[in-house]
Structures are given as structure tokens and as C-alpha cells.
Coordinates of C-alpha atoms and ligand atoms in Angstrom, one line a residue:
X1 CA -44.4 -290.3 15.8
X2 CA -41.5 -288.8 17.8
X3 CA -39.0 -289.6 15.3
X4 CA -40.5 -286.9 12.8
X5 CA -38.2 -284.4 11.6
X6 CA -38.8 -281.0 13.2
X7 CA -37.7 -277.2 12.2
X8 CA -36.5 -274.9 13.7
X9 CA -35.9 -271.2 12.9
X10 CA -31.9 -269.7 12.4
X11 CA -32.8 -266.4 14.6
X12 CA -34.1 -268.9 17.2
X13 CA -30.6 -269.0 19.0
X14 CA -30.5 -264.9 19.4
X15 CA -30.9 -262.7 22.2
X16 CA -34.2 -260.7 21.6
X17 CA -33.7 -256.9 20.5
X18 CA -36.2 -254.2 18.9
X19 CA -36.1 -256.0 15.7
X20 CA -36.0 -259.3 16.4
X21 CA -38.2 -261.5 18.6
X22 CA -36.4 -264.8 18.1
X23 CA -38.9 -267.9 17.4
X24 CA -37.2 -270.9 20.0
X25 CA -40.4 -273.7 18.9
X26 CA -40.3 -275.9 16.5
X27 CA -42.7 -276.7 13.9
X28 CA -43.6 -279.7 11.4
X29 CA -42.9 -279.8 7.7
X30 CA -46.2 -279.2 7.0
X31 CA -46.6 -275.7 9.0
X32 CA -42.6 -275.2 7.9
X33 CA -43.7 -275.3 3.9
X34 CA -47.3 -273.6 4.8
X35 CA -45.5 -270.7 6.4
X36 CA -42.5 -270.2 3.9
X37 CA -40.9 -268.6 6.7
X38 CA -40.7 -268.6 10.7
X39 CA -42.4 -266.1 12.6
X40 CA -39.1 -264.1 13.5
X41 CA -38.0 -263.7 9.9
X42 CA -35.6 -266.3 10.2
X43 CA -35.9 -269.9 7.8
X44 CA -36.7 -273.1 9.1
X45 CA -34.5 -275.7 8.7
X46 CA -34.3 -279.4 9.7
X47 CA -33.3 -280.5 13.6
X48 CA -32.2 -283.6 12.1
X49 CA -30.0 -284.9 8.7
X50 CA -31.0 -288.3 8.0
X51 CA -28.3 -290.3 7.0
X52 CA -28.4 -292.7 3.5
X53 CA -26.2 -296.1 3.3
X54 CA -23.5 -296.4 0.8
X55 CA -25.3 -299.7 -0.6
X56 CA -29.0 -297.8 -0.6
X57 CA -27.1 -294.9 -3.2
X58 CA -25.5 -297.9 -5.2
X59 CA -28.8 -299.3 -5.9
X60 CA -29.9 -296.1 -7.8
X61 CA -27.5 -297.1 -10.4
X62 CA -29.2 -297.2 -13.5
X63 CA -32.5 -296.4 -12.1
X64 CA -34.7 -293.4 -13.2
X65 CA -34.8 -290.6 -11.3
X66 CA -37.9 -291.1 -9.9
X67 CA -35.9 -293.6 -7.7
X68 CA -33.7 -290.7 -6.5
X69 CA -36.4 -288.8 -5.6
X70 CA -38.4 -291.5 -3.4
X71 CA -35.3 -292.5 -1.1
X72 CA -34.1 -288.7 -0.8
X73 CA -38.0 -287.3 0.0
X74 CA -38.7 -290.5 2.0
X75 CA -35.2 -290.4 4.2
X76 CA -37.2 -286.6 5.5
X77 CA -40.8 -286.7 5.3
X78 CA -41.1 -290.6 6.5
X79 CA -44.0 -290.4 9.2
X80 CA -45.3 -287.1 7.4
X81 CA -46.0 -288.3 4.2
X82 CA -47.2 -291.7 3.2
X83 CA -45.1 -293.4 0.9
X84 CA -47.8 -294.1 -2.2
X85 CA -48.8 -289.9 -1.8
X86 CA -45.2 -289.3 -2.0
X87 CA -44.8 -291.5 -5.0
X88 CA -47.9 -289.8 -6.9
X89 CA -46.1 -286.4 -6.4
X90 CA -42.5 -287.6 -7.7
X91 CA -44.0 -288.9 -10.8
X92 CA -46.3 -285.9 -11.8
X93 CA -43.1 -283.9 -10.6
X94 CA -40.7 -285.1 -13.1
X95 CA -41.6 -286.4 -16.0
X96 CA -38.7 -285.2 -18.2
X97 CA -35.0 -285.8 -18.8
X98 CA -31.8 -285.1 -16.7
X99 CA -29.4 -285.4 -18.8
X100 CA -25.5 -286.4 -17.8
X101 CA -23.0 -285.2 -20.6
X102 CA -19.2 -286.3 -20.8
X103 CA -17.4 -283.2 -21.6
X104 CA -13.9 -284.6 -20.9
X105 CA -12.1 -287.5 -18.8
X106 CA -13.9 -287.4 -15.3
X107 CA -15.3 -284.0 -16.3
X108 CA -19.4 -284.1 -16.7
X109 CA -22.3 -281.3 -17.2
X110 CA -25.6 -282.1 -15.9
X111 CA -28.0 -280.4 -17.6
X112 CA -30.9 -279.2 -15.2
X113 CA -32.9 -277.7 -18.2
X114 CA -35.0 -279.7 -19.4
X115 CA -38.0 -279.1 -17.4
X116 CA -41.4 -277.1 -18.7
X117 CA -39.5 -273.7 -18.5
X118 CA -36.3 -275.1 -19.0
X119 CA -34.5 -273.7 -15.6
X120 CA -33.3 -276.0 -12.4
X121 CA -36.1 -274.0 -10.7
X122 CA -38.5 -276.6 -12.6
X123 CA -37.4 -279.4 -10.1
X124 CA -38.0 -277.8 -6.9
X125 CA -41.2 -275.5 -7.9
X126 CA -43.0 -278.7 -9.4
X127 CA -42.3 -281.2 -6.2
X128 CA -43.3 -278.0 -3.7
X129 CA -46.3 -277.1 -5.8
X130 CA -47.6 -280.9 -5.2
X131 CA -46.2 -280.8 -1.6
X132 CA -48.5 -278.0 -0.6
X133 CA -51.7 -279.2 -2.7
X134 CA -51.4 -282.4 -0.6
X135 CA -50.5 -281.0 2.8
X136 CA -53.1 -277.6 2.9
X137 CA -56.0 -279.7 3.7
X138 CA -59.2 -280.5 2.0
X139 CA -60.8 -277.3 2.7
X140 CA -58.2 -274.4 2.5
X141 CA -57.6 -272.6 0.3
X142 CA -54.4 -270.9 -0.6
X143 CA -53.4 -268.0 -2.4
X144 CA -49.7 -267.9 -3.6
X145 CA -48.0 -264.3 -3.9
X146 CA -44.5 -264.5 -6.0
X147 CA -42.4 -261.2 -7.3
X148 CA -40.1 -262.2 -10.3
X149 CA -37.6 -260.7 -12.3
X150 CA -38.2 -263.4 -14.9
X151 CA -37.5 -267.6 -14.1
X152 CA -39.0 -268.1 -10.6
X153 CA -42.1 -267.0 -11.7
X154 CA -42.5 -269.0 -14.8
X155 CA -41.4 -271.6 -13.1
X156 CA -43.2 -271.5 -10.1
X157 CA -46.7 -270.6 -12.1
X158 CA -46.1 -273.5 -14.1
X159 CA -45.8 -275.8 -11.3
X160 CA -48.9 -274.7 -9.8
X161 CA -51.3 -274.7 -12.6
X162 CA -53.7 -276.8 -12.3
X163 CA -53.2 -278.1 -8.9
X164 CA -56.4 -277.8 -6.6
X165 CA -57.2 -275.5 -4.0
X166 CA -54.4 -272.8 -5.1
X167 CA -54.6 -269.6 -6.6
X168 CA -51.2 -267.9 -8.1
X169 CA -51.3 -264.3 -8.7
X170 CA -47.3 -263.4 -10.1
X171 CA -46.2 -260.0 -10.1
X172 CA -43.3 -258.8 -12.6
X173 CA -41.6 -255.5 -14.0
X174 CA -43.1 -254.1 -17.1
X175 CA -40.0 -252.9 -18.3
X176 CA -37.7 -255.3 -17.3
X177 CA -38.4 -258.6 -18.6
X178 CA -37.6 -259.6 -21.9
X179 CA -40.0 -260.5 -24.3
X180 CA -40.1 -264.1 -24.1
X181 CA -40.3 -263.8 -20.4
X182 CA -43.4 -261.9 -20.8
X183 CA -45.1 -264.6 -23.0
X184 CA -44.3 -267.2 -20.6
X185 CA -45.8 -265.7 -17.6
X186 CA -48.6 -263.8 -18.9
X187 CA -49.9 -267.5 -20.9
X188 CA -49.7 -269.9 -18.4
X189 CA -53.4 -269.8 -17.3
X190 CA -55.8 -271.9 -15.4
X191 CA -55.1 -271.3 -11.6
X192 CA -52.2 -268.4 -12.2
X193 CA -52.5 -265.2 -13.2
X194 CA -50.0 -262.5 -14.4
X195 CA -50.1 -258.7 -13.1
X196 CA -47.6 -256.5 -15.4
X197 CA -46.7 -253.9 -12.6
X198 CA -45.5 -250.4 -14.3
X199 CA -42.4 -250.6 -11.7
X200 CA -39.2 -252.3 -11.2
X201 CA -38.5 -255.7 -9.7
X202 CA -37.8 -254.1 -6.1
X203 CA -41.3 -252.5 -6.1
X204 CA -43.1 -256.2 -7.1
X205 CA -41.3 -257.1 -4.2
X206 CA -42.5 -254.5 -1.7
X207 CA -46.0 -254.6 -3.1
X208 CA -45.9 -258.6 -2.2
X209 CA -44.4 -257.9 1.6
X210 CA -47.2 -255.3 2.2
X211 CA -49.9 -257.3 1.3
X212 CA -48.5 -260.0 3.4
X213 CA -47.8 -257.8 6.7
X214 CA -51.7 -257.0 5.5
X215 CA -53.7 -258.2 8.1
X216 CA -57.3 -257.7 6.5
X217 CA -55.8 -260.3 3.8
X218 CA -55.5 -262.9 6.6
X219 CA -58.3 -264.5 6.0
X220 CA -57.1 -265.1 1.8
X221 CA -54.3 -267.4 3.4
X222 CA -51.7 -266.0 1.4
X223 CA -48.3 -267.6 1.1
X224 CA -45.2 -267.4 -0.9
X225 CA -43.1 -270.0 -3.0
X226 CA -39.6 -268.5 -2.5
X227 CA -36.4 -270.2 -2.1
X228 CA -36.3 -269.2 1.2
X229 CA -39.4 -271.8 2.1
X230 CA -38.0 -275.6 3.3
X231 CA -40.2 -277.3 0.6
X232 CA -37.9 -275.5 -2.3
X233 CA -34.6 -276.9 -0.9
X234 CA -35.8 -280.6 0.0
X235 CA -35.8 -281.1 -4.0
X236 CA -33.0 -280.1 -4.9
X237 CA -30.7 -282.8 -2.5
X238 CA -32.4 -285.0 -5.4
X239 CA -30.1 -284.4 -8.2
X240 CA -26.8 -284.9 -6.5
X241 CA -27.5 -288.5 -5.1
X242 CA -28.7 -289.1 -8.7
X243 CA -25.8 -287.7 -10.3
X244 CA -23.2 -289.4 -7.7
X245 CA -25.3 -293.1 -8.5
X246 CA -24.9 -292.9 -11.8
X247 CA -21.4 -291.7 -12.3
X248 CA -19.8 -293.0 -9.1
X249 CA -17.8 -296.1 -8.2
X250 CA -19.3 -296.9 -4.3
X251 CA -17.5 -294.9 -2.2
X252 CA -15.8 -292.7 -4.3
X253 CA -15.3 -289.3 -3.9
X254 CA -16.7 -286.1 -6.1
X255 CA -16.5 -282.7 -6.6
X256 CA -20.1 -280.9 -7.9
X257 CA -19.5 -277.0 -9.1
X258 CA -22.7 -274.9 -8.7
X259 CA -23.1 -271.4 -10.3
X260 CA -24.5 -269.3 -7.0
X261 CA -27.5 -266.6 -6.7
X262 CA -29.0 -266.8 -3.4
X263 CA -27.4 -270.4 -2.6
X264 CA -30.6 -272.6 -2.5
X265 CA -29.2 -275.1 -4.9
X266 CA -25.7 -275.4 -3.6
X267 CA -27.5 -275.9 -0.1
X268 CA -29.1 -279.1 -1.8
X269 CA -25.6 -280.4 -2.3
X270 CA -24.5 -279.2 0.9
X271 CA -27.2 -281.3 2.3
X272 CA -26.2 -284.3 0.2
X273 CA -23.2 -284.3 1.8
X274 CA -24.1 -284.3 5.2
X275 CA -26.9 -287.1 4.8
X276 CA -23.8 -289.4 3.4
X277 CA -22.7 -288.3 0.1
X278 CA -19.1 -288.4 -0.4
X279 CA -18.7 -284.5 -1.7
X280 CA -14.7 -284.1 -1.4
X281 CA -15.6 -280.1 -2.5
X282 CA -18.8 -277.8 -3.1
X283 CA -17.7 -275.5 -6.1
X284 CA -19.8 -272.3 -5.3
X285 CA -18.8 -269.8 -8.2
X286 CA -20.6 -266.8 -8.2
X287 CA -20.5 -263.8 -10.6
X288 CA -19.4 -260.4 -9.9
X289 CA -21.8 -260.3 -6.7
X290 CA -18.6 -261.8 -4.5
X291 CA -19.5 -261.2 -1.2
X292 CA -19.0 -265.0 -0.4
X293 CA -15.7 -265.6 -1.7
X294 CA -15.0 -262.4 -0.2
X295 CA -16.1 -263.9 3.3
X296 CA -14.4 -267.1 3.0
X297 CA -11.2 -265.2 2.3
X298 CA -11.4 -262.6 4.8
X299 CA -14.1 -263.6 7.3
X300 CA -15.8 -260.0 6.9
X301 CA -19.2 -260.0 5.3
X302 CA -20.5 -257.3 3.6
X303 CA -23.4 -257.4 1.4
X304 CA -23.8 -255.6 -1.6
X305 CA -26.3 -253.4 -2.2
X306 CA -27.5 -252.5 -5.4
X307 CA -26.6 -255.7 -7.0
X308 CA -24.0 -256.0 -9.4
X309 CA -25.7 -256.4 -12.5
X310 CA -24.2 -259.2 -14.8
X311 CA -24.9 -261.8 -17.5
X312 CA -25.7 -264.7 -15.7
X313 CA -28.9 -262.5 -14.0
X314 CA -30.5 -264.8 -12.1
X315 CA -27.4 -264.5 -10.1
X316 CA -27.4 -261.3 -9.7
X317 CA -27.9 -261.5 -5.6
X318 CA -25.6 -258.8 -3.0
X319 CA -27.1 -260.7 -0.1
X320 CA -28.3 -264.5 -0.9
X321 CA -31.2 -265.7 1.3
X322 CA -30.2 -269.0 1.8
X323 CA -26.5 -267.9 3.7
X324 CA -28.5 -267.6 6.3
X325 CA -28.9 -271.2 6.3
X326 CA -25.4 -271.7 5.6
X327 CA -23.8 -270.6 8.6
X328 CA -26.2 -271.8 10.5
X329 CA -25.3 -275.4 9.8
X330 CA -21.8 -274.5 10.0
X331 CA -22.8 -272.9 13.6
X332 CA -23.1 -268.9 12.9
X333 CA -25.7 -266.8 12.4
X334 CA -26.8 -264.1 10.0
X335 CA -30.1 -262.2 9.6
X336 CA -32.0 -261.2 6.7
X337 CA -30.3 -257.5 6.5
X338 CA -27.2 -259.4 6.5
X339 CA -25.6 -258.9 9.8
X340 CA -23.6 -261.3 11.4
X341 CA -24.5 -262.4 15.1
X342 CA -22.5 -265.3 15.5
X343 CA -19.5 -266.2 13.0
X344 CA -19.8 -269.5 11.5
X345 CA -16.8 -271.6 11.8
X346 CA -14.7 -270.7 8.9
X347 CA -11.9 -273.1 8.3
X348 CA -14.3 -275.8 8.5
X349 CA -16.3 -273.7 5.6
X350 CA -13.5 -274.0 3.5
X351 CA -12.6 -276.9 3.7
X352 CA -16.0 -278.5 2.4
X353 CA -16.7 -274.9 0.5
X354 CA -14.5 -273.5 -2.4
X355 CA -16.1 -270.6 -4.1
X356 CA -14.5 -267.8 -6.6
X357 CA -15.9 -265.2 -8.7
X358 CA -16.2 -265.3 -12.4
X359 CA -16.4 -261.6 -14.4
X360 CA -18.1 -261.4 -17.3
X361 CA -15.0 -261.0 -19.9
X362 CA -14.3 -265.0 -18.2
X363 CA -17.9 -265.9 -18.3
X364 CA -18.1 -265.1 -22.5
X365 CA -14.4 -266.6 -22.6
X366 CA -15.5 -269.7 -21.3
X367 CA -18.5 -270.1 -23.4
X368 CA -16.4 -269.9 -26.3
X369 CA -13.3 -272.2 -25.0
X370 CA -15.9 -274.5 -24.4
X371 CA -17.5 -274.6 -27.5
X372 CA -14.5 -274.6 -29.2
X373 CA -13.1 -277.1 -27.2
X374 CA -15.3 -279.8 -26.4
X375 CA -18.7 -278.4 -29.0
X376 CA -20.5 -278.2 -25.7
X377 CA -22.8 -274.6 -25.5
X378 CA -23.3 -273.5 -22.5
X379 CA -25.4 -270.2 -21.7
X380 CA -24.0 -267.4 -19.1
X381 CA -25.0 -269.6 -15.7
X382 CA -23.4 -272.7 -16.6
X383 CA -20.4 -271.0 -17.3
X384 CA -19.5 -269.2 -14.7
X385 CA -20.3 -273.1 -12.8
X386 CA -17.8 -274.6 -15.5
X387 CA -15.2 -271.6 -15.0
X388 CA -15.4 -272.0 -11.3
X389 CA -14.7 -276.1 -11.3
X390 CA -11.5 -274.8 -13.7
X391 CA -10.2 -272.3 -11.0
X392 CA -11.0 -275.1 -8.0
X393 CA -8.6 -277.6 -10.4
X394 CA -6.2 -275.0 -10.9
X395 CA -6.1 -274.1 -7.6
X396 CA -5.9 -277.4 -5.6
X397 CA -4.9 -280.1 -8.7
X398 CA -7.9 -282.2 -7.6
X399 CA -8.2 -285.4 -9.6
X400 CA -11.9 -286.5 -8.3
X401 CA -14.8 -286.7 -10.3
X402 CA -16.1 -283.6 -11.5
X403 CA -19.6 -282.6 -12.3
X404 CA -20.8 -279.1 -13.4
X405 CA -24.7 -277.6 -13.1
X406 CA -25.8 -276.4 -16.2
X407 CA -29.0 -274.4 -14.5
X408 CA -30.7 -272.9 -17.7
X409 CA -31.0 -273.5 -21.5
X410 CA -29.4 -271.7 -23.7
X411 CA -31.7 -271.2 -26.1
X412 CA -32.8 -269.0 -23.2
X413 CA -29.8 -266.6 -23.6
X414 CA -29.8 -266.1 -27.1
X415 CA -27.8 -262.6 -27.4
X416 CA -24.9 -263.9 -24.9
X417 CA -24.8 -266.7 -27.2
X418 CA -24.8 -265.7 -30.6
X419 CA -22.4 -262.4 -29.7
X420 CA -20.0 -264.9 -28.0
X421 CA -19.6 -267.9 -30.3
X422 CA -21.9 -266.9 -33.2
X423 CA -25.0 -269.7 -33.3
X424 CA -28.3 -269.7 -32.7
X425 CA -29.1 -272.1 -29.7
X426 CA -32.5 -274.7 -30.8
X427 CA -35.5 -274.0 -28.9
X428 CA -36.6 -276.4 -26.8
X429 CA -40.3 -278.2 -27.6
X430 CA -41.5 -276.6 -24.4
X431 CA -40.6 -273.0 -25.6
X432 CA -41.4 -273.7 -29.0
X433 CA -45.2 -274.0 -27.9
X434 CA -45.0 -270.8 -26.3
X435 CA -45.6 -269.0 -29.5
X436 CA -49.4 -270.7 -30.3
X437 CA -50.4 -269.8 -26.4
X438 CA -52.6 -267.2 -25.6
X439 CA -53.0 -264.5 -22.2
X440 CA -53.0 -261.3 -20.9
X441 CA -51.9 -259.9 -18.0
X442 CA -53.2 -257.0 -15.9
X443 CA -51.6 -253.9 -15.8
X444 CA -51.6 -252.6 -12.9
X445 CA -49.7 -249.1 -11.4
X446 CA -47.2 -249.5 -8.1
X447 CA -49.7 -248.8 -6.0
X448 CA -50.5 -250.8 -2.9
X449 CA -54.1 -249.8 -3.2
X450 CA -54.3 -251.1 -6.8
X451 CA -52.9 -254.4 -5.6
X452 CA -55.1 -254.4 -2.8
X453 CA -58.1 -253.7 -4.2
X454 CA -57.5 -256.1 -6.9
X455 CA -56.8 -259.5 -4.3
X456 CA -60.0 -257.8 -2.6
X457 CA -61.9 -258.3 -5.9
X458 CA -60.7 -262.1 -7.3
X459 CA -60.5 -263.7 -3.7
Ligands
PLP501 C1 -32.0 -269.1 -9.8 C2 -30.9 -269.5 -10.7 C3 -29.6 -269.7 -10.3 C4 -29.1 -269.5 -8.9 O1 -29.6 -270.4 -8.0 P1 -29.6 -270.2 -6.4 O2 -30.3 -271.4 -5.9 O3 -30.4 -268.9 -6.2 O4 -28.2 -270.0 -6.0 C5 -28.6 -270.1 -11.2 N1 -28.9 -270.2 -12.5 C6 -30.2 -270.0 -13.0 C7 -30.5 -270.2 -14.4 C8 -31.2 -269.6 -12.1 O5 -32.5 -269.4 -12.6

């Protein structure tokens, strides 16, 4: 079908240089979610926004989620995906709440926690994880490599147990993840297994890239589940068209506030937008990592490196992967080392795009104000989205409809909570069970050899 949505890479568009051999084809979703990323380094991304009607979002009113999910995933993958394989996926994929919560007048939280590991990462992780079951054909088989510092890989190990056909093999820092992290990802089991690396995040990392650039892996078909691959982002339009149905008088306009790592959520909004959604502002807070704001302010980018390290630390990006696709659809280009080729058109950035920087003094001020305020706990991430919709309102005395991500639960930040406003957040049922489960991982020294030797032994 020629209709069929095609992607494209954002280095396609560059002269080549010593680096960079730009990739000018196109490919289909299926090759764009099997490759994670295009052959020049650069992400894929859609040559096409399909558009949704004003009346189509009106009849999601009321509706479960599910219904979001089927006219957002069918409006792109119509002609890939059949309709009833689509619909199987959507509901194994979610099958828990998404809460809306009135805070104040016009003010709401949407709590994106209340998936298996109780991050936003569940919604995107679980859909991709059946994406790539159904699409890898009948006789592959595929062997998933993630690095985490802690939520992607619960997360993304969760989604993937049990789903046929894929192996998950997740790296993480011995010493750096805290001990509830540890039991999450080492007791997952099945199809995923845990290897407790006696390094630090960055090394996971590099370990993962050499055994990709590996070419006597080839034939294991390795692959990654980043948020830099298209089938992570395609979720997460989802829960802005559901938000927007529910709350929303037809027509009118809102403003969503979305605390910022590496911008793969906020680019689901920013998608939202552009396939119809009337978004008056994108609220892009970010914590002390402000290379953004500083951009939008200045229009000099300059990534920073270390990374600032702050509360909210799954935000804790100098460089976010997903820019990349930011200026591209606001015509620019950037590349992975974070070097502008092309400046994006700026003003027209800011005028969809307000972002800010919240420091960790306002991030604990604001979980206590709001808890004091309105009894509503928020941990360090949804926070820093709330204190950024606050500075927006401040700033620009916008009276639309406001609704702010809360991207984690609290009861996974218990020391930020209980220093700051002195209570002991509930555990959710999904983390209570984590205490009867069982698993090791397998140590393992940062060695390439080690890590070799060990995908040579289990493949
Ligand atoms: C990953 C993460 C974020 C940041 O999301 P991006 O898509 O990387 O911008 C925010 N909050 C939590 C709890 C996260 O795990």
C-alpha cells in the first residue's frame, strides 16, 4: 500500500563527513522498530503525521483507554498492522489504571504510575515489547541488550517477559542502584535475565555498544529497547488524546507540563499536537540539566557533560536523545554528540515550547506546598512537572486547562519523601509482591570479554 507511513533518518539531510555517512532511504515501521536506530546513527522518524478529527477525539469521552490506544496506533500503523493484532496488543498492553486527579480549578495530575513497575516507561515498554513479538517473524529470534541505571530496565524486562521468540539480557551498576531496584531486576525471570556489572552506569553502556558494533554477534540478532527506537515514542501520543477526551470541552484548548530527561515523552505530546490536538503550550521543565531552556533562551546549545546529578534521576540527561528529533521537526538538525548542523527554527519553538529549570531546593519546596496545599504527594519527577506548569502560569497568566505528568510513584522515592514532608508513601500491590519473588543475577566484571563470552555461552 503506498499510503504506508515511512521513516526516515534525522542525519539523512547532511552532507557526508568522516563521521557521518548520512542514510537518505527510507524504511518501514517494521525495519524502523527492528533496527532501534538508522544506519547513520541518526533516529527514524515518521514522513507523515496523520491527522485525527475533532469529533473522532470527542468520541473517546468516557471510553477506556484501550479506545485511545486503538485510534492513536491505528491513525500510524494502518496498512502495517491489522486491526484485530493491534487490538490483542493494546489489551495485554494495558491492563491497569490511568488515573486523572483534580488538584485545583482547571488544574489536573495524571498519574502515569500505575503500571507493573510503576513508572510512565510501563506504557511504552509493554506496547513495543508486543510490537516487536508480532512483527520479528515466526522464525527469528531476537536478543534484546538494555543498560539501566534503574527504571528502563525494570520496565522494559517486565514488558518482555514472557513474550515469544525474545531473549532480554539487562545490564546494571552494582553499586549504583538502590536496593529495591536490585530486587526488581534481578526477579523478573522467564525470558530476561539480570547481569550485576562491577562498574558504573556509563560502562553497562559501553559494554552494550561493543557487543553491538560486534560483528561475530550478528548472527544473535541483537537489538535494543531504548527511547531512541520509533516503537517507544508511538505509545506515548496515547495518553495526551486520552487525557484531552476526558477532560476537554471539543475544541478547547490545553496546556500539558512534562518533567524532561531525554524528551521521549514530551515528543508524544508534541506529536499529539501536530496530528490535531489542541496543545496551546508543551511545559518541558527539566531539572538542573538545563541545556534546553538554555537553548530556547539563547539559541546556543551546549550539552552538559557529566550530568548534573539531581533528585528527580531519571532526569538526570546533559544531552537528551530525543532533541534530535526535536529539531528535526522543527527543521534543524543535531547529532548524537550534540552538535548543531542546521538550527531549528526557534521562535516557532517557543511558541509551542515553554521549558524552565526546577533546582532541587524548588523541587522539595514544591512537594511540600503541594502536600500542604492540596494533600496531593508527589515524588521528585512530578514535581519538578508541577513547578514548571507554576512558572509557565506565572509567566504568561494562561487560563487554559492544565494537566501535569506525574511519571513515577512515590512510594518509589521514599527518602525525598519522608525528609520533605515527613510520611511514608504506600506501596503499590505490584511492589508489594516484590518482596515474595525470587532471582539472582550474574556478576559479572567490566570486561568486554566476560560479556562476550557469556552472550557466546546462552545464545
Ligand atoms: C524516564 C523518566 C523521565 C524522563 O522521561 P523522558 O522521556 O526521558 O524525558 C521522567 N520521570 C521518570 C520517573 C522517568 O523514569
Amino acid at each position: 500500500m503506498s499510503n504506508k507511513i515511512r521513516y526516515y533518518s534525522t542525519n539523512g539531510k547532511l552532507e557526508p563527513t568522516d563521521e557521518i555517512i548520512p542514510f537518505s532511504g527510507t524504511v518501514s515501521f517494521r525495519e524502523a522498530l527492528l533496527m532501534g536506530q538508522a544506519p547513520d546513527e541518526g533516529l527514524f522518524m515518521p514522513d507523515r503525521i496523520p491527522t485525527l478529527s475533532r469529533e473522532a477525539i470527542a468520541t473517546l469521552r468516557g471510553q477506556p483507554y484501550g479506545e485511545a490506544a486503538r485510534l492513536v496506533m491505528d491513525a500510524f500503523l494502518a496498512g502495517d498492522i491489522s486491526r484485530a493484532k493491534l487490538n490483542t496488543c493494546i489489551r495485554d498492553a494495558y491492563n491497569f489504571n490511568v488515573p486523572l486527579e483534580k488538584v485545583d480549578t482547571g488544574k489536573y495530575i495524571m498519574r502515569l504510575d500505575q503500571g507493573p513497575t510503576a513508572s510512565f516507561k510501563d506504557f511504552a515498554a509493554r506496547m513495543m515489547a508486543r510490537l516487536m513479538g508480532l512483527l520479528k517473524g515466526y522464525t527469528t529470534r531476537l536478543n534484546v541488550l538494555v543498560a539501566t541505571s534503574g527504571d528502563t530496565g525494570s520496565a522494559v524486562g517486565d514488558a518482555y517477559k514472557g513474550v515469544k521468540g525474545i531473549n532480554v539480557t539487562i545490564l546494571y551498576p552494582r553499586e549504583e542502584v538502590s536496593g529495591r531496584q536490585k530486587k526488581q531486576l534481578d526477579t523478573i525471570g522467564e525470558n530476561v535475565q539480570a547481569i550485576s556489572v562491577a562498574g558504573q552506569f556509563d560502562d553497562c553502556q559501553n559494554l552494550v555498544k561493543q557487543a553491538f558494533a560486534d560483528r561475530s554477534l550478528r548472527r544473535f540478532n541483537l537489538t535494543s529497547a531504548n527511547s531512541i527506537n520509533f516503537g517507544r515514542i508511538l505509545p506515548q501520543i496515547i495518553y495526551y488524546v486520552y487525557a484531552y477526551a476526558q477532560l476537554a470541552a471539543p475544541g478547547e484548548e490545553i496546556v500539558f507540563s512534562i518533567p524532561s530527561g531525554n524528551f521521549g515523552n514530551a515528543l508524544g505530546c508534541e506529536y499529539a499536537r501536530r496530528m490535531g490536538l489542541p496543545v496551546n503550550k508543551l511545559v518541558m521543565p527539566v531539572n538542573e540539566n538545563d541545556e534546553f531552556p538554555h537553548f530556547l533562551e539563547t539559541g546556543r546549545y551546549e550539552k552538559i557533560s557529566p550530568s548534573r546529578a539531581c533528585l528527580s534521576n531519571a532526569m538526570n540527561v546533559g544531552h537528551p536523545s530525543n532533541l534530535a528529533r526535536f529539531f528535526d521537526l522543527y527543521g534543524g538538525t543535531v547529532d548524537r554528540n550534540g552538535r548543531v548542523h542546521i538550527h531549528p527554527d526557534r521562535q516557532a519553538m517557543r511558541e509551542h515550547i515553554f521549558s524552565v529549570s526546577v533546582s532541587d531546593r524548588e523541587t522539595r519546596e514544591t512537594i511540600k506546598t503541594v502536600y500542604d496545599r492540596y494533600g496531593v504527594v508527589l515524588e521528585p519527577h512530578g514535581a519538578v512537572g508541577w513547578r514548571g506548569l507554576e512558572a509557565y502560569l506565572e509567566a504568561m497568566g494562561d487560563n487554559a486547562l492544565c494537566v501535569s505528568l506525574e511519571t513515577a510513584h512515590p512510594a518509589k522515592f521514599p527518602e525525598a519523601i519522608e525528609s520533605t514532608i515527613g510520611i511514608q508513601p504506600e506501596l503499590p500491590q505490584s511492589m508489594k509482591d516484590l518482596e515474595k519473588k525470587t532471582g539472582e543475577p550474574i556478576l559479572m566484571d567490566n570486561s568486554y570479554e566476560a560479556f562476550r563470552t557469556y552472550l557466546l555461552s546462552c545464545m
